mmCIF file with all atom_site columns, C-alpha atoms in Angstrom:
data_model
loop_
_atom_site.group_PDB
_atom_site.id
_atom_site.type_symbol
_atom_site.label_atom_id
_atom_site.label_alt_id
_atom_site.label_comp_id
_atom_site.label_asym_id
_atom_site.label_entity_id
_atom_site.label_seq_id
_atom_site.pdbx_PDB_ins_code
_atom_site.Cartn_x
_atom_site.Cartn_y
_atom_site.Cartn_z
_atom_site.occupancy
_atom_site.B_iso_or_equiv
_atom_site.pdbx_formal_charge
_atom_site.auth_seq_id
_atom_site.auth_comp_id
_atom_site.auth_asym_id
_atom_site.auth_atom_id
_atom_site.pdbx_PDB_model_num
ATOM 1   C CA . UNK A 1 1   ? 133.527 110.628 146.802 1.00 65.00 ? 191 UNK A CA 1
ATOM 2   C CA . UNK A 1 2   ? 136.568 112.855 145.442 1.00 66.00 ? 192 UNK A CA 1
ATOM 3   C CA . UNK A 1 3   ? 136.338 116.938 145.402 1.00 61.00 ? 193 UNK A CA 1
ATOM 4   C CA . UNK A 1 4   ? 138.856 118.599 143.803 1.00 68.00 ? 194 UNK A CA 1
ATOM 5   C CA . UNK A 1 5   ? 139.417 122.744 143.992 1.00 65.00 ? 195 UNK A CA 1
ATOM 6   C CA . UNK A 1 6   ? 141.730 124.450 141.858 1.00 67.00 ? 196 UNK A CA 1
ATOM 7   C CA . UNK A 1 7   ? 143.229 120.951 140.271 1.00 69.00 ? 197 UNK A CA 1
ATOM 8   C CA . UNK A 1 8   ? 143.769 120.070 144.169 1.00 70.00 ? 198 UNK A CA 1
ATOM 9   C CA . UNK A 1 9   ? 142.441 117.292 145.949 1.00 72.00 ? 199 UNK A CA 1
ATOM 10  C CA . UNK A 1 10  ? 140.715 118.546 149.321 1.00 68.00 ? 200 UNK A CA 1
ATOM 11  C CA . UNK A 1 11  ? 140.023 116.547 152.208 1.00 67.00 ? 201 UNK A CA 1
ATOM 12  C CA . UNK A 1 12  ? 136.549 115.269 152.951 1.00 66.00 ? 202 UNK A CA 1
ATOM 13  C CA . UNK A 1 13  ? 135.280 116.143 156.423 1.00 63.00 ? 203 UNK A CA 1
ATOM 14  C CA . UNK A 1 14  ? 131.412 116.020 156.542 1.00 64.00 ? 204 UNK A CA 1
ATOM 15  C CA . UNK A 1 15  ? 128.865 114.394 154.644 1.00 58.00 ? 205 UNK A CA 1
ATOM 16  C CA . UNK A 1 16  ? 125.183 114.581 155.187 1.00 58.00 ? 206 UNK A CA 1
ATOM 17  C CA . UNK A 1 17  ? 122.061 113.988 153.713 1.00 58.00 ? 207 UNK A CA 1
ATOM 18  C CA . UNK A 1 18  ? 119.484 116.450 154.140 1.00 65.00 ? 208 UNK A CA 1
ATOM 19  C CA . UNK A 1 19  ? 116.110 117.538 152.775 1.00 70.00 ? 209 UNK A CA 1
ATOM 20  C CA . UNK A 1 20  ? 114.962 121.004 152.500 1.00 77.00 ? 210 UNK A CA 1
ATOM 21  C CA . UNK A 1 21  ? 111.770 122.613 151.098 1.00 83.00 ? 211 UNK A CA 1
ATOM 22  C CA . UNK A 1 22  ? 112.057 123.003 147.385 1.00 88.00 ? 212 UNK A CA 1
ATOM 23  C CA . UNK A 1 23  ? 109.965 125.983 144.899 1.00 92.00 ? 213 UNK A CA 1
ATOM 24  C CA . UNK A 1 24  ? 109.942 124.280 141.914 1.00 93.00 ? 214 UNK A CA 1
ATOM 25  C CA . UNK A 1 25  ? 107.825 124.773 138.192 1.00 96.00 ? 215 UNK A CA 1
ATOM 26  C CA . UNK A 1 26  ? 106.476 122.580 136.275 1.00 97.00 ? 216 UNK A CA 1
ATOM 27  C CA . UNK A 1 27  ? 106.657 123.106 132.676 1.00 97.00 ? 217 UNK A CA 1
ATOM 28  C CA . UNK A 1 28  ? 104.520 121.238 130.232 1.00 96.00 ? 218 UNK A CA 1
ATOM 29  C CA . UNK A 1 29  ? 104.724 121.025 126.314 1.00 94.00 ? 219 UNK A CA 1
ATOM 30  C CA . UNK A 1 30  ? 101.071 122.006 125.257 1.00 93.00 ? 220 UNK A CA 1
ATOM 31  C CA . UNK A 1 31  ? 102.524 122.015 120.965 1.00 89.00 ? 221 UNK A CA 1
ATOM 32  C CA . UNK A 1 32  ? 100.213 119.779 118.567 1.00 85.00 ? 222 UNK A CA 1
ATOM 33  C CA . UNK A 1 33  ? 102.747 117.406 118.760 1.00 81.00 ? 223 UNK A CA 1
ATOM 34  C CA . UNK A 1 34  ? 102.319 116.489 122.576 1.00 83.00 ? 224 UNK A CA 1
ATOM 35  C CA . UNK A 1 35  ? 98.190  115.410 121.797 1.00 86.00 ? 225 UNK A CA 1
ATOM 36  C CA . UNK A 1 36  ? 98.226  112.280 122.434 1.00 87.00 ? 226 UNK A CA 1
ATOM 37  C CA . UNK A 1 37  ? 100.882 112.351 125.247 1.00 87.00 ? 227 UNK A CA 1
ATOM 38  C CA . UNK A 1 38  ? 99.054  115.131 127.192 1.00 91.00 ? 228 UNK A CA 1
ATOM 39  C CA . UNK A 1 39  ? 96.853  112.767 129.563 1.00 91.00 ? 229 UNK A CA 1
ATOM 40  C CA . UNK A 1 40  ? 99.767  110.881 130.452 1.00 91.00 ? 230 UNK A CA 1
ATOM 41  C CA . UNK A 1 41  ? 101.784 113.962 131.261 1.00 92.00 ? 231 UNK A CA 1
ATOM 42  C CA . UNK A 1 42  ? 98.936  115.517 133.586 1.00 93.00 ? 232 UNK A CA 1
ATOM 43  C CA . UNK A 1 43  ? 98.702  112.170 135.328 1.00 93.00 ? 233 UNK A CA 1
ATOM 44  C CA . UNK A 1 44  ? 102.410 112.508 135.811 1.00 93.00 ? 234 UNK A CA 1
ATOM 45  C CA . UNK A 1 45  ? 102.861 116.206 137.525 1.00 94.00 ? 235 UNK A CA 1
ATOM 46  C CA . UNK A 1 46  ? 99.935  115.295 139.255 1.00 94.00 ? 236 UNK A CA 1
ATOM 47  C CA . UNK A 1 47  ? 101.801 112.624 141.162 1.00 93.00 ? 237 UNK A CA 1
ATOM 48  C CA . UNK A 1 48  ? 104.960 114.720 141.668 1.00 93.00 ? 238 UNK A CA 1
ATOM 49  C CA . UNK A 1 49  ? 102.792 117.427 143.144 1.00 94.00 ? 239 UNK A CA 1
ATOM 50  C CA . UNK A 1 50  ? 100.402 114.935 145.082 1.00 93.00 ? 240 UNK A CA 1
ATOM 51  C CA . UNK A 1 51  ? 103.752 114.040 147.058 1.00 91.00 ? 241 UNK A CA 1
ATOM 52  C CA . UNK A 1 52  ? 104.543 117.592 147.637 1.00 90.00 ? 242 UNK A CA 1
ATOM 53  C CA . UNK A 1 53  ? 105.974 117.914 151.238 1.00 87.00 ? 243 UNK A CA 1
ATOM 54  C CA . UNK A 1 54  ? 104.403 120.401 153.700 1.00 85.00 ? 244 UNK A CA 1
ATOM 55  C CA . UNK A 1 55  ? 107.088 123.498 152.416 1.00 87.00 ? 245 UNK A CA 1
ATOM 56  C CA . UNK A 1 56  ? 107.158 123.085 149.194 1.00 91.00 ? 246 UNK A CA 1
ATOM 57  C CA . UNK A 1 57  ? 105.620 125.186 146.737 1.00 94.00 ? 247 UNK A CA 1
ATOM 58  C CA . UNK A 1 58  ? 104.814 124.772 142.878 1.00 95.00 ? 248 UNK A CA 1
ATOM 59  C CA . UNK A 1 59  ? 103.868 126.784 139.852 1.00 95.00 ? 249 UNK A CA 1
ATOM 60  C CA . UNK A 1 60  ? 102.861 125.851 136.505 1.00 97.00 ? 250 UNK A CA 1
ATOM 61  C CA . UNK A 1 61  ? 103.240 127.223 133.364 1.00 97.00 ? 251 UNK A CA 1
ATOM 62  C CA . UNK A 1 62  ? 102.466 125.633 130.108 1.00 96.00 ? 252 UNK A CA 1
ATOM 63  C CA . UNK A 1 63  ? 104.257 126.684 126.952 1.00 95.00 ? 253 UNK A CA 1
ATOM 64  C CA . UNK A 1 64  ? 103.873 126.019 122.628 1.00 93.00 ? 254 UNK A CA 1
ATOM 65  C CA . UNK A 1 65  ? 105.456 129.376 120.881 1.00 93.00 ? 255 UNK A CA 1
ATOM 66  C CA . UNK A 1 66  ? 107.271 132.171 122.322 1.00 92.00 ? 256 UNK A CA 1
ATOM 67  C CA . UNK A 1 67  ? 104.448 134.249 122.466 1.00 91.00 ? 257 UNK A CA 1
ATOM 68  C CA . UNK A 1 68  ? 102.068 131.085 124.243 1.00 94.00 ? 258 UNK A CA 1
ATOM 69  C CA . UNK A 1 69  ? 104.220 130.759 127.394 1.00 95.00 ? 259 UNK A CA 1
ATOM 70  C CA . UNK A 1 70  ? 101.466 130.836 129.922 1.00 94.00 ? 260 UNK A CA 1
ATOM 71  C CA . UNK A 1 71  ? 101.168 130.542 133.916 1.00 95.00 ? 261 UNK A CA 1
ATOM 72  C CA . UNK A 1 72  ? 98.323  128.495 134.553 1.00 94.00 ? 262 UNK A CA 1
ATOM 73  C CA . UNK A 1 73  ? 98.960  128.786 138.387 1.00 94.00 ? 263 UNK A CA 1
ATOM 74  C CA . UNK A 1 74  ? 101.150 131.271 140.763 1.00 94.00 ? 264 UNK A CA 1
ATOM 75  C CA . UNK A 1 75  ? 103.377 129.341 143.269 1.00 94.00 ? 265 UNK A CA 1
ATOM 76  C CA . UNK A 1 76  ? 101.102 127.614 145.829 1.00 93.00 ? 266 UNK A CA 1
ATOM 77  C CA . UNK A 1 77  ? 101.439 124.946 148.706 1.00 93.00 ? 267 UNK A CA 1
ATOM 78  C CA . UNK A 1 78  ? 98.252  123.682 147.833 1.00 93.00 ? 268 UNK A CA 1
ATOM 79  C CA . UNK A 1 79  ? 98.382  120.238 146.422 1.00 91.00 ? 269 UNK A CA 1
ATOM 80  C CA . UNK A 1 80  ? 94.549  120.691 145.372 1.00 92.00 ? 270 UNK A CA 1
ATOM 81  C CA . UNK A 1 81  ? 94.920  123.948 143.377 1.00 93.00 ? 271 UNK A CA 1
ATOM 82  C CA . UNK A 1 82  ? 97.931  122.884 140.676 1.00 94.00 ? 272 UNK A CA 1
ATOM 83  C CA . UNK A 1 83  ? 96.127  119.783 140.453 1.00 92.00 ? 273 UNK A CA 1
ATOM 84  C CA . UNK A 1 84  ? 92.971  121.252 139.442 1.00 93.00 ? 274 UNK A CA 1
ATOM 85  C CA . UNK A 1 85  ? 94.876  123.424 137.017 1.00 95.00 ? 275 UNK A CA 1
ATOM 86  C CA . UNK A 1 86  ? 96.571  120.153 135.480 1.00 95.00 ? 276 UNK A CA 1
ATOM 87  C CA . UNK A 1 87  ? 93.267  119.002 134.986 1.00 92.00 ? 277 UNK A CA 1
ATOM 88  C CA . UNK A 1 88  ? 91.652  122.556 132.585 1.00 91.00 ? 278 UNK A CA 1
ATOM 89  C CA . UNK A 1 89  ? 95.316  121.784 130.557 1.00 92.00 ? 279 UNK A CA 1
ATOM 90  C CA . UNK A 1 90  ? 94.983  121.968 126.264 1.00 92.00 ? 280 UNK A CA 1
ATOM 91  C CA . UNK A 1 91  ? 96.921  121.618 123.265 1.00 89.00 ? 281 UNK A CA 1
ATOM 92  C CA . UNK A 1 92  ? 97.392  124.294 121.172 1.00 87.00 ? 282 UNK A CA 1
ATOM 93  C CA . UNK A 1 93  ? 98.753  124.716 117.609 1.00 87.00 ? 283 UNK A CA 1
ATOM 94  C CA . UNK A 1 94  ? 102.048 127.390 117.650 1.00 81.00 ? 284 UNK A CA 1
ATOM 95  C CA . UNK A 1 95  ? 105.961 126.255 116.644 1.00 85.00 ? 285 UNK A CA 1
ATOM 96  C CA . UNK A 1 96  ? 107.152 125.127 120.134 1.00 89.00 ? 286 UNK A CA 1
ATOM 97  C CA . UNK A 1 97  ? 110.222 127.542 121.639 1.00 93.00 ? 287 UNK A CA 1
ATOM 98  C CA . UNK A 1 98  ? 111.202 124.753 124.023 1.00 94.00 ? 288 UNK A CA 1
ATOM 99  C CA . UNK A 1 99  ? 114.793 127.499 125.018 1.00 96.00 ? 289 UNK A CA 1
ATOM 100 C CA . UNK A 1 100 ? 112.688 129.725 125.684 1.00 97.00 ? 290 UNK A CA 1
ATOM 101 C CA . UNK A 1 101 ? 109.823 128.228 127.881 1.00 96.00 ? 291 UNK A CA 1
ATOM 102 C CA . UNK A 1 102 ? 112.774 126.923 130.027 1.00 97.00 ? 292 UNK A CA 1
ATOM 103 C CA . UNK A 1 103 ? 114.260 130.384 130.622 1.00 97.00 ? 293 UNK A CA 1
ATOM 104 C CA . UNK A 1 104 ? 110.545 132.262 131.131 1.00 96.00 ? 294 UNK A CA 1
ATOM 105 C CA . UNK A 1 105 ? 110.223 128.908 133.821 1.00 96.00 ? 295 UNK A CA 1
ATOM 106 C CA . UNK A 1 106 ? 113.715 129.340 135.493 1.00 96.00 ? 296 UNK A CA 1
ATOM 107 C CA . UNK A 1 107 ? 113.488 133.094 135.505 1.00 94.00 ? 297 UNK A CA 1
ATOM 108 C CA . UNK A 1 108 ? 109.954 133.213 137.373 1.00 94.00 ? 298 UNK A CA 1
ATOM 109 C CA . UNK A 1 109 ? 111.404 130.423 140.047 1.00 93.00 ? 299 UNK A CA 1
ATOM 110 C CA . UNK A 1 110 ? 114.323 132.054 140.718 1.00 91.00 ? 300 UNK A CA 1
ATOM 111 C CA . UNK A 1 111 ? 112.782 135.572 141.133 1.00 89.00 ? 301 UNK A CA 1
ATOM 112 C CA . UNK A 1 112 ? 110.328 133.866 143.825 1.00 86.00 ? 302 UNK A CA 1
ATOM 113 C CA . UNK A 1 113 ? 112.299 131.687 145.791 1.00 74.00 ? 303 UNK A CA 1
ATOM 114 C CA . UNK A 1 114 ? 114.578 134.269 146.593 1.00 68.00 ? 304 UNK A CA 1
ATOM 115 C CA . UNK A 1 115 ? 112.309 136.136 148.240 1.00 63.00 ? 305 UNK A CA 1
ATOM 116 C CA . UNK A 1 116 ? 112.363 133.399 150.863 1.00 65.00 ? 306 UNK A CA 1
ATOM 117 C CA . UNK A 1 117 ? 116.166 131.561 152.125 1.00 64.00 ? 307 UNK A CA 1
ATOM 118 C CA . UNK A 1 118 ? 116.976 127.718 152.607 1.00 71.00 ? 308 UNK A CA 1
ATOM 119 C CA . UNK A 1 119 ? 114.717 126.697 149.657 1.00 79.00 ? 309 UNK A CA 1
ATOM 120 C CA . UNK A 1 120 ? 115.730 124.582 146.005 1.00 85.00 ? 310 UNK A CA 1
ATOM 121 C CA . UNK A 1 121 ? 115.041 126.047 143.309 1.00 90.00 ? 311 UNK A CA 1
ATOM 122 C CA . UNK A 1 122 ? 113.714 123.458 140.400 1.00 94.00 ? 312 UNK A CA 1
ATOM 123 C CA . UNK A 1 123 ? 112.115 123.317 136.982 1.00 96.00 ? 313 UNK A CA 1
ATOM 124 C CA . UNK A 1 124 ? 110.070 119.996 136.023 1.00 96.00 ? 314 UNK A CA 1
ATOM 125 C CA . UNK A 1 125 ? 110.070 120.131 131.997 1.00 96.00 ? 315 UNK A CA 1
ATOM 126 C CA . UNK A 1 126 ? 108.044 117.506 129.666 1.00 95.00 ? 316 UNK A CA 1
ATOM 127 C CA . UNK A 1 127 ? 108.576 118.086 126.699 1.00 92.00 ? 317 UNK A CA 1
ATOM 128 C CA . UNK A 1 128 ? 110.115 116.473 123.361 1.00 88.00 ? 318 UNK A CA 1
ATOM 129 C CA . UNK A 1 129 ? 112.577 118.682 123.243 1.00 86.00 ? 319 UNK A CA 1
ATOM 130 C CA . UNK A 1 130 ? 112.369 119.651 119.697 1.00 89.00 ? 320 UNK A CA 1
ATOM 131 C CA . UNK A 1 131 ? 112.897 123.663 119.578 1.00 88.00 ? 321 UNK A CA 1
ATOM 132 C CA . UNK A 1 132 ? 111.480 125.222 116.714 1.00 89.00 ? 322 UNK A CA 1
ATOM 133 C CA . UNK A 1 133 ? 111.892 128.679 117.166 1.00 88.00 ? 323 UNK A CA 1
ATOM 134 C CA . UNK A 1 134 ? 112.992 130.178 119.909 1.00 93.00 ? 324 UNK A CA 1
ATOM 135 C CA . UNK A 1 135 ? 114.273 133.880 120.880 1.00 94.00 ? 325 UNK A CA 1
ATOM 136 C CA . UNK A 1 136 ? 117.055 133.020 123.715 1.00 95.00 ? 326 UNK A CA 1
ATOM 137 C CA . UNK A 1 137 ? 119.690 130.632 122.537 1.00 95.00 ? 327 UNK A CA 1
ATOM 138 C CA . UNK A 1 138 ? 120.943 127.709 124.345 1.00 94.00 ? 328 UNK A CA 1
ATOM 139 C CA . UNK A 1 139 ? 124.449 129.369 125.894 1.00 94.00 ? 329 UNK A CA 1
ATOM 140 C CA . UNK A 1 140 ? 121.736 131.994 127.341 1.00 95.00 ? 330 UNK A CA 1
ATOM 141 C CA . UNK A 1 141 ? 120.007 129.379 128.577 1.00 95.00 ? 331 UNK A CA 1
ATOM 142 C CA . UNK A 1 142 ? 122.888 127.736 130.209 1.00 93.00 ? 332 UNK A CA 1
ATOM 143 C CA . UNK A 1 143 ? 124.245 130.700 131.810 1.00 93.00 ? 333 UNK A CA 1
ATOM 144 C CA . UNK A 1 144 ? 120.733 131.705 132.975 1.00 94.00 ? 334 UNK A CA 1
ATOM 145 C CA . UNK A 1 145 ? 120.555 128.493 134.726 1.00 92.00 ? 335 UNK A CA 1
ATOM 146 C CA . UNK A 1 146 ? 123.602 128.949 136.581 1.00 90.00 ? 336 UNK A CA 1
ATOM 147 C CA . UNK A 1 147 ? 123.836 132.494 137.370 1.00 91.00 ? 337 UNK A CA 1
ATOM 148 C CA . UNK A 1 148 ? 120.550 131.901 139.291 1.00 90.00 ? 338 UNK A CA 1
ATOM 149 C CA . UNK A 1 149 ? 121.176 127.988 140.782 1.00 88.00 ? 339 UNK A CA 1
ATOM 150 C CA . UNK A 1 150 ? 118.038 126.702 139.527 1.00 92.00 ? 340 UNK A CA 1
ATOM 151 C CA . UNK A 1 151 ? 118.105 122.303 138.611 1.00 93.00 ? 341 UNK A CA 1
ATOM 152 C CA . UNK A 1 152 ? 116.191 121.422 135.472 1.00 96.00 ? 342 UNK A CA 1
ATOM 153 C CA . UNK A 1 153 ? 114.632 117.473 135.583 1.00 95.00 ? 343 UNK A CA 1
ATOM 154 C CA . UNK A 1 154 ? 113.235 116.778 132.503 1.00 95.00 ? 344 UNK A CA 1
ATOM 155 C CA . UNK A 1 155 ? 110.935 113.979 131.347 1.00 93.00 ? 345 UNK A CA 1
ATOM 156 C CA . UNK A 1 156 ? 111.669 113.956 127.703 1.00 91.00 ? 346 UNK A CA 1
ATOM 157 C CA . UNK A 1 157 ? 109.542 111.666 124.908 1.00 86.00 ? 347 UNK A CA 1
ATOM 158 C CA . UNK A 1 158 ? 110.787 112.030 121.620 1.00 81.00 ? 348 UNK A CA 1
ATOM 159 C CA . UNK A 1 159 ? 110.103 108.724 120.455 1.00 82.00 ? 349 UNK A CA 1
ATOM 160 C CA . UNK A 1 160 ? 108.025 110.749 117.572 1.00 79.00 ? 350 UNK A CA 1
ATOM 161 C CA . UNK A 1 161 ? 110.186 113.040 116.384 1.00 78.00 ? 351 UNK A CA 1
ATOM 162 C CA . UNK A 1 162 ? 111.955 111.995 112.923 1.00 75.00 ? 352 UNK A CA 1
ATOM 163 C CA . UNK A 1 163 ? 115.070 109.818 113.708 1.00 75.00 ? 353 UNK A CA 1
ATOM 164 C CA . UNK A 1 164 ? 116.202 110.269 110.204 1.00 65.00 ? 354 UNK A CA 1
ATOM 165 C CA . UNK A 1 165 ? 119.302 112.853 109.657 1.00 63.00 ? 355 UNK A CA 1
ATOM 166 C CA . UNK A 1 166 ? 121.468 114.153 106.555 1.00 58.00 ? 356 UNK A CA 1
ATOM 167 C CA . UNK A 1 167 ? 125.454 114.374 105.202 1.00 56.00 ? 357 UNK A CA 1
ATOM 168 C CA . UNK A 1 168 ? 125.284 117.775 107.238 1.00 61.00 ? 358 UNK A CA 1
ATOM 169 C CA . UNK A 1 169 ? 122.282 117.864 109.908 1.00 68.00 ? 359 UNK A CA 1
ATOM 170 C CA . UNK A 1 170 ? 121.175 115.897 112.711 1.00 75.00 ? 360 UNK A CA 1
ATOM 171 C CA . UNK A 1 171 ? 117.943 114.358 112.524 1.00 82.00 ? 361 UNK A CA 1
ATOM 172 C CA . UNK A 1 172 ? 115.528 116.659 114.487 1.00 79.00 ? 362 UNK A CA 1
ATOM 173 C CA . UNK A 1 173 ? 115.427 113.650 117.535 1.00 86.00 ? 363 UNK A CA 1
ATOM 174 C CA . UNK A 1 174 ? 119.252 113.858 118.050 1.00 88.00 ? 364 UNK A CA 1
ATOM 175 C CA . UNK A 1 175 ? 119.153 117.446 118.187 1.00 88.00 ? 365 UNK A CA 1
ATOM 176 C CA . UNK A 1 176 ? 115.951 117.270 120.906 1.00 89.00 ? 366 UNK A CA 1
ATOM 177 C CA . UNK A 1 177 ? 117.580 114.816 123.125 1.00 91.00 ? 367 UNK A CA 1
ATOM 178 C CA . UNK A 1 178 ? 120.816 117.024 122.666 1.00 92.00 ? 368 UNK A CA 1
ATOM 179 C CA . UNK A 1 179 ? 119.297 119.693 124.075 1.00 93.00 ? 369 UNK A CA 1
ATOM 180 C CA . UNK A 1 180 ? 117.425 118.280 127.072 1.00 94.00 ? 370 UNK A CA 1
ATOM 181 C CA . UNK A 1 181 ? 120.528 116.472 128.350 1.00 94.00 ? 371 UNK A CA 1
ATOM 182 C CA . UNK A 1 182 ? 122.992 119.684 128.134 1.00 94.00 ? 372 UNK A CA 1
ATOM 183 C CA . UNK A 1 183 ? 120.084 121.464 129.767 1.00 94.00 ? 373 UNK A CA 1
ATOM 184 C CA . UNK A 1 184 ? 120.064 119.025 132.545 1.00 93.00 ? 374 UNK A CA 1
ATOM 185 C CA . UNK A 1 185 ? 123.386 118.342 133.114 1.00 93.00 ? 375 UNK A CA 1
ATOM 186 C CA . UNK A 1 186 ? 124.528 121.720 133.207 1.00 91.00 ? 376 UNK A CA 1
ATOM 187 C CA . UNK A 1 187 ? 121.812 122.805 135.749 1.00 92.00 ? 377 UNK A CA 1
ATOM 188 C CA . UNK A 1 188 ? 122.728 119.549 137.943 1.00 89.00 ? 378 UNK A CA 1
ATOM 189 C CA . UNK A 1 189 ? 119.202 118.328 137.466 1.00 92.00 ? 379 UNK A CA 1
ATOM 190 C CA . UNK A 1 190 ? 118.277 115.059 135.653 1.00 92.00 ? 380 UNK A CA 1
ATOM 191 C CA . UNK A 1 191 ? 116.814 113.789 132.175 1.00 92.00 ? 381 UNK A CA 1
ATOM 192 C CA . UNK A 1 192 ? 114.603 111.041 131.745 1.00 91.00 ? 382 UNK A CA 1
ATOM 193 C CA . UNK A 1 193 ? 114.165 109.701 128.239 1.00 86.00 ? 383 UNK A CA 1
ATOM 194 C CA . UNK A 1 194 ? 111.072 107.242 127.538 1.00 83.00 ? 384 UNK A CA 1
ATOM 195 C CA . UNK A 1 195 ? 108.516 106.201 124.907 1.00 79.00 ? 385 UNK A CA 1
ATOM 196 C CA . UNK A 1 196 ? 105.898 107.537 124.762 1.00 69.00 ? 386 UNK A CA 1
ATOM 197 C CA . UNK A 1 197 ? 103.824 103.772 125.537 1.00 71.00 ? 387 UNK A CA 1
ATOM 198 C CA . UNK A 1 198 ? 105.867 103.297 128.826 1.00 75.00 ? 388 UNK A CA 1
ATOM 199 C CA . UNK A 1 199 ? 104.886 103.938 132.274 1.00 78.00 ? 389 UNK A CA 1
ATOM 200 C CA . UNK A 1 200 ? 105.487 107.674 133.548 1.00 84.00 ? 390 UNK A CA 1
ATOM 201 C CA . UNK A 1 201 ? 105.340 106.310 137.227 1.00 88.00 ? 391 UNK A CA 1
ATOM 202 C CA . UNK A 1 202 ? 109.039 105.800 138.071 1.00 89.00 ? 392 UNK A CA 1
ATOM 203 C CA . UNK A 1 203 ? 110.233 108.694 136.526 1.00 89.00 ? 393 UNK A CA 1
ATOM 204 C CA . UNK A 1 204 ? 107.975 110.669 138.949 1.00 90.00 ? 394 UNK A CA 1
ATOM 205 C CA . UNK A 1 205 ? 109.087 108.734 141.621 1.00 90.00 ? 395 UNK A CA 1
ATOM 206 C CA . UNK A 1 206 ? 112.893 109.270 141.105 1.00 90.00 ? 396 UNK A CA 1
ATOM 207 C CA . UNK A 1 207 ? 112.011 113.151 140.431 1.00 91.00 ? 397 UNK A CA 1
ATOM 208 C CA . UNK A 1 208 ? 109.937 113.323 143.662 1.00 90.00 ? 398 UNK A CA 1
ATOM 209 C CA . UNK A 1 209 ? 113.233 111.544 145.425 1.00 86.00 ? 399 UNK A CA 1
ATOM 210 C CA . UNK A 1 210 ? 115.989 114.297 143.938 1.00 86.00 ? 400 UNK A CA 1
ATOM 211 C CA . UNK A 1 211 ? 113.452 117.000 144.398 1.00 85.00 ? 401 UNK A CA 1
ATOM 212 C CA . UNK A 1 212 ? 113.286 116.503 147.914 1.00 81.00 ? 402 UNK A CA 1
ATOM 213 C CA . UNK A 1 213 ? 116.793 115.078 148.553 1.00 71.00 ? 403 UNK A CA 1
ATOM 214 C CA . UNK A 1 214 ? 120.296 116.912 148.484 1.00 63.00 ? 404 UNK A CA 1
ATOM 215 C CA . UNK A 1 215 ? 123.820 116.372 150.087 1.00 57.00 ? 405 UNK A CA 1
ATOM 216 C CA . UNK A 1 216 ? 126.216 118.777 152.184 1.00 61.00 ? 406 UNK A CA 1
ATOM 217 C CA . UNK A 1 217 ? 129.895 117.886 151.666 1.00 62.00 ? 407 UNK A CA 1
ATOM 218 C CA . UNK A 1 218 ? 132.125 119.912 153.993 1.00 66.00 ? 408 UNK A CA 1
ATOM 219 C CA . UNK A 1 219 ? 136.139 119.527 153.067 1.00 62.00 ? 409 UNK A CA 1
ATOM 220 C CA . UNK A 1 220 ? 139.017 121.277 154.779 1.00 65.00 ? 410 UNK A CA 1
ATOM 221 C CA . UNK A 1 221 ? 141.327 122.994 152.088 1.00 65.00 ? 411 UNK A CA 1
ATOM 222 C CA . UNK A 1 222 ? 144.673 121.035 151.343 1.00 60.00 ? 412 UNK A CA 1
#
C-alpha cells in the first residue's frame, strides 16, 4: 500500500482492519423493464439484509420516475420488517430517473446516520442503469455523494438494454454501465455487472463483506 498527500509520499504507520455498524439503503429499480428480474432482485436484498449484523440498520426505497421514488420502509434493525417489505414489492410503468433515485437514496441516509457517530453510510442500488429522465444531473450526483461520504454498491443488469449505438451516440447499454461505474467509483463503493440468468448469490456475498468491512491507515507526514 502507497498514500500519497500533496504529490508526497507519506509514511505508513498503522494498518487495521475493522468493522463498524453500517446505515445503509437499498434501492431497487421497480421500471417495466426490471419485470422479469424483480424476484431475483428481492431474493437478493433479502440475503444482504438477512446477514445484517446486530447495529446495522436498513431502509428501502423503491424508485421508476422522478415523481415514483418511494420509501417502502424507514431505517430499522429488524431483519424481519425490510424483508417483509421486499416481499409486497411491484413493478410499475413510469420513465425510470435512475440520477435521481440515487440522490433521494443518498440524501435520506446521510440525513439519518448523522444523527448517530461511528456508523457507514451506504446505498445498495439494482438497477440497469439506464436513466431516462431525470431532474439532478450526474456532476450533482457526484458531488452529493461526496459532500456527504455516503458508498454506492451497485448490482447492475443491463444485459437487456439495446447494445446497438450510432456515428454520434452511445448505445443506451454503454451509457447505463457508464453511469453505474462513475457512480461507484467516485463514492468508493463497488459495481457488479451480471446477466440477468446468472446467480445473484456472490454478488450479495461480496456486498455483505465491504458493507461490513473497512480499513484505518494511519501515516506520519513526510
Amino acid at each position: 500500500i502507497q498514500l500519497s498527500e500533496d504529490g508526497k509520499d507519506q509514511i505508513i504507520k498503522e494498518f487495521a482492519k475493522t468493522t463498524v455498524p453500517v446505515s445503509y439503503c437499498i434501492l431497487i429499480d421497480t421500471s417495466g423493464s426490471f419485470r422479469s428480474l424483480l424476484p431475483k432482485t428481492i431474493e437478493f436484498a433479502k440475503l444482504i439484509a438477512f446477514n445484517n449484523s446486530s447495529g446495522d440498520e436498513t431502509c428501502l426505497i423503491r424508485f421508476t420516475a422522478s415523481d415514483q421514488i418511494q420509501k417502502v420502509s424507514d431505517f430499522t434493525s429488524d431483519k424481519q420488517a425490510i424483508i417483509q417489505s421486499l416481499d409486497g414489492l411491484k413493478t410499475l410503468p413510469g420513465q425510470s430517473a435512475v440520477i435521481d433515485a440515487i440522490y433521494a437514496a443518498t440524501q435520506y441516509t446521510a440525513k439519518h446516520s448523522g444523527l448517530v457517530p461511528n456508523r457507514r453510510r451506504a446505498v445498495v442500488l439494482v438497477s440497469d442503469g439506464e436513466d431516462r429522465k431525470s431532474y439532478y444531473k450526474e456532476k450533482d450526483l457526484i458531488n452529493l455523494l461526496r459532500e456527504n461520504d455516503v458508498q454506492v454498491f451497485v448490482l447492475g443488469i443491463t444485459d437487456q438494454l439495446d447494445d446497438v449505438g450510432g456515428l454520434i451516440r452511445r448505445a443506451p447499454r454503454q451509457n447505463a454501465e457508464a453511469l453505474l461505474e462513475r457512480v461507484a467509483e467516485e463514492s468508493g463503493g463497488r459495481v457488479f455487472r451480471l446477466r440477468s440468468k446468472e446467480s445473484f448469490n456472490k454478488a450479495a456475498e461480496e456486498i455483505v463483506h465491504d458493507l461490513h468491512t473497512q480499513y484505518v491507515i494511519g501515516y506520519e507526514r513526510a
